[in-house]
Coordinates of C-alpha atoms and ligand atoms in Angstrom, one line a residue:
X1 CA -20.1 175.9 -34.9
X2 CA -22.8 178.6 -36.1
X3 CA -22.0 182.0 -37.0
X4 CA -24.1 185.1 -38.1
X5 CA -23.4 187.1 -41.2
X6 CA -20.9 189.2 -39.1
X7 CA -19.1 186.1 -37.9
X8 CA -20.4 186.3 -34.5
X9 CA -20.9 183.0 -32.5
X10 CA -24.5 181.6 -32.4
X11 CA -23.7 178.2 -31.2
X12 CA -21.3 175.3 -30.9
X13 CA -21.3 171.4 -30.5
X14 CA -18.3 169.1 -30.0
X15 CA -18.2 165.5 -30.7
X16 CA -15.8 163.0 -29.1
X17 CA -14.9 160.2 -31.3
X18 CA -12.8 157.0 -30.0
X19 CA -10.6 155.2 -32.4
X20 CA -12.4 151.7 -33.2
X21 CA -15.8 152.8 -31.6
X22 CA -19.0 153.0 -33.4
X23 CA -20.4 155.3 -30.8
X24 CA -19.8 159.1 -30.5
X25 CA -20.4 161.1 -27.8
X26 CA -22.0 164.8 -27.9
X27 CA -19.7 166.3 -25.4
X28 CA -20.8 169.8 -25.4
X29 CA -23.8 171.7 -27.1
X30 CA -25.0 175.3 -26.6
X31 CA -27.0 177.9 -28.6
X32 CA -26.3 181.5 -27.7
X33 CA -29.2 182.7 -25.5
X34 CA -30.3 185.4 -28.0
X35 CA -30.2 182.8 -30.8
X36 CA -32.5 180.3 -28.8
X37 CA -35.9 179.3 -29.7
X38 CA -35.6 179.5 -33.5
X39 CA -34.7 176.0 -34.4
X40 CA -30.9 176.4 -34.7
X41 CA -30.2 173.9 -31.9
X42 CA -32.2 171.4 -34.0
X43 CA -30.3 172.1 -37.2
X44 CA -27.0 171.9 -35.3
X45 CA -27.9 168.8 -33.5
X46 CA -28.9 167.4 -37.2
X47 CA -25.4 168.3 -38.6
X48 CA -23.6 166.6 -35.6
X49 CA -25.3 163.5 -36.4
X50 CA -24.7 163.8 -40.0
X51 CA -20.9 164.4 -39.0
X52 CA -20.9 161.4 -36.8
X53 CA -22.6 159.2 -39.2
X54 CA -19.7 160.3 -41.9
X55 CA -16.9 159.1 -39.5
X56 CA -18.7 155.7 -39.4
X57 CA -20.4 155.9 -36.2
X58 CA -23.7 154.2 -35.6
X59 CA -24.7 155.7 -32.3
X60 CA -24.7 159.3 -31.0
X61 CA -24.8 159.2 -27.2
X62 CA -24.8 162.2 -24.5
X63 CA -25.4 163.1 -20.9
X64 CA -28.2 165.9 -19.9
X65 CA -29.4 167.3 -16.6
X66 CA -32.6 166.0 -15.7
X67 CA -33.7 169.6 -15.0
X68 CA -32.8 170.9 -18.5
X69 CA -36.1 170.8 -20.1
X70 CA -35.0 172.8 -23.3
X71 CA -32.4 170.1 -24.0
X72 CA -34.6 167.1 -23.2
X73 CA -37.4 168.3 -25.5
X74 CA -34.9 169.0 -28.2
X75 CA -33.1 165.4 -27.7
X76 CA -36.5 163.5 -27.2
X77 CA -37.9 165.4 -30.3
X78 CA -35.0 164.3 -32.2
X79 CA -35.0 160.7 -31.4
X80 CA -33.0 160.1 -28.7
X81 CA -33.9 157.5 -26.0
X82 CA -33.0 157.5 -22.4
X83 CA -31.0 154.7 -21.3
X84 CA -29.4 155.3 -17.9
X85 CA -30.3 157.5 -14.8
X86 CA -27.3 158.9 -13.4
X87 CA -27.6 160.1 -9.7
X88 CA -25.3 162.8 -8.4
X89 CA -23.8 163.2 -12.0
X90 CA -23.1 166.8 -11.9
X91 CA -21.1 168.8 -9.0
X92 CA -24.3 170.4 -7.7
X93 CA -25.8 166.6 -7.1
X94 CA -28.2 166.9 -10.2
X95 CA -28.9 163.8 -11.9
X96 CA -28.4 162.9 -15.5
X97 CA -30.0 161.0 -18.1
X98 CA -27.7 159.3 -20.7
X99 CA -29.4 159.3 -23.8
X100 CA -28.5 157.5 -27.3
X101 CA -29.7 157.6 -30.7
X102 CA -29.2 155.0 -33.4
X103 CA -28.1 156.8 -36.6
X104 CA -28.6 154.2 -39.0
X105 CA -32.0 153.3 -39.1
X106 CA -35.8 154.1 -37.7
X107 CA -37.5 154.3 -34.5
X108 CA -37.7 150.3 -34.0
X109 CA -33.6 150.2 -33.9
X110 CA -33.6 152.9 -31.4
X111 CA -35.4 150.7 -28.8
X112 CA -32.5 148.3 -28.6
Ligands
COA201 C1 -30.9 173.3 -25.5 C2 -30.7 174.3 -26.4 C3 -29.4 174.0 -27.3 C4 -31.9 174.3 -27.6 O1 -31.5 175.3 -28.6 P1 -32.5 176.2 -29.3 O2 -31.9 176.7 -30.5 O3 -33.1 176.9 -28.4 O4 -33.5 174.9 -29.8 P2 -34.7 174.8 -30.9 O5 -35.0 176.3 -31.2 O6 -34.1 174.1 -32.1 O7 -35.7 174.1 -30.3 C5 -35.8 172.7 -30.4 C6 -36.7 172.0 -29.6 O8 -36.6 172.3 -28.2 C7 -37.6 173.0 -27.6 N1 -37.4 174.0 -26.8 C8 -36.6 175.0 -26.9 N2 -36.3 175.5 -25.7 C9 -37.2 175.1 -25.0 C10 -37.6 175.4 -23.4 N3 -36.9 176.4 -22.9 N4 -38.2 174.6 -22.8 C11 -38.9 173.6 -23.6 N5 -38.5 173.2 -24.7 C12 -37.8 174.1 -25.3 C13 -38.3 173.5 -28.9 O9 -39.7 173.6 -28.8 C14 -38.2 172.4 -29.7 O10 -38.9 171.5 -29.9 P3 -40.1 171.3 -30.8 O11 -39.5 171.2 -32.2 O12 -40.7 170.0 -30.8 O13 -41.0 172.4 -30.9 C15 -30.5 175.7 -26.0 O14 -31.5 175.9 -25.0 C16 -29.1 175.8 -25.1 O15 -28.2 176.3 -25.5 N6 -29.1 175.7 -23.7 C17 -28.3 175.9 -22.7 C18 -27.0 174.9 -23.1 C19 -27.6 173.5 -23.0 O16 -28.4 173.3 -22.1 N7 -26.9 172.7 -23.7 C20 -27.5 171.1 -23.8 C21 -26.2 170.5 -22.8 S1 -26.8 168.7 -22.7

């Protein structure tokens, strides 16, 4: 969670951990509309990756709408790689990309 100096919410993200799993899921992730475009999303994502790593997870996975350019740009630029195309994933019929990022190594590990 990110807040400003007055304690107002600027953004949040939630991670889902599963006992015994090396994979963490980024379940929700949002920056307040008035706080977007200034790097907060990237900084929050890096913090969430660190939290997953600290819990012993090697992979961070997420699903994102294929029409969500802002999020896709952020995730791609942060090293997430699309793994699965999921048609009709959302209620309105929009497809999703499942994306994943290896937390333990460089770009060569992310290809696997
Ligand atoms: C996606 C979201 C979290 C990005 O947060 P943000 O604070 O604006 O992101 P940043 O300022 O850190 O920018 C991160 C990258 O995304 C890119 N980006 C941000 N807004 C963009 C837009 N509208 N279109 C294209 N790219 C965009 C930036 O250019 C930046 O890439 P760069 O570092 O290569 O230049 C924010 O737009 C949001 O909360 N959207 C609504 C909720 C949502 O879609 N959550 C994701 C669900 S999977």
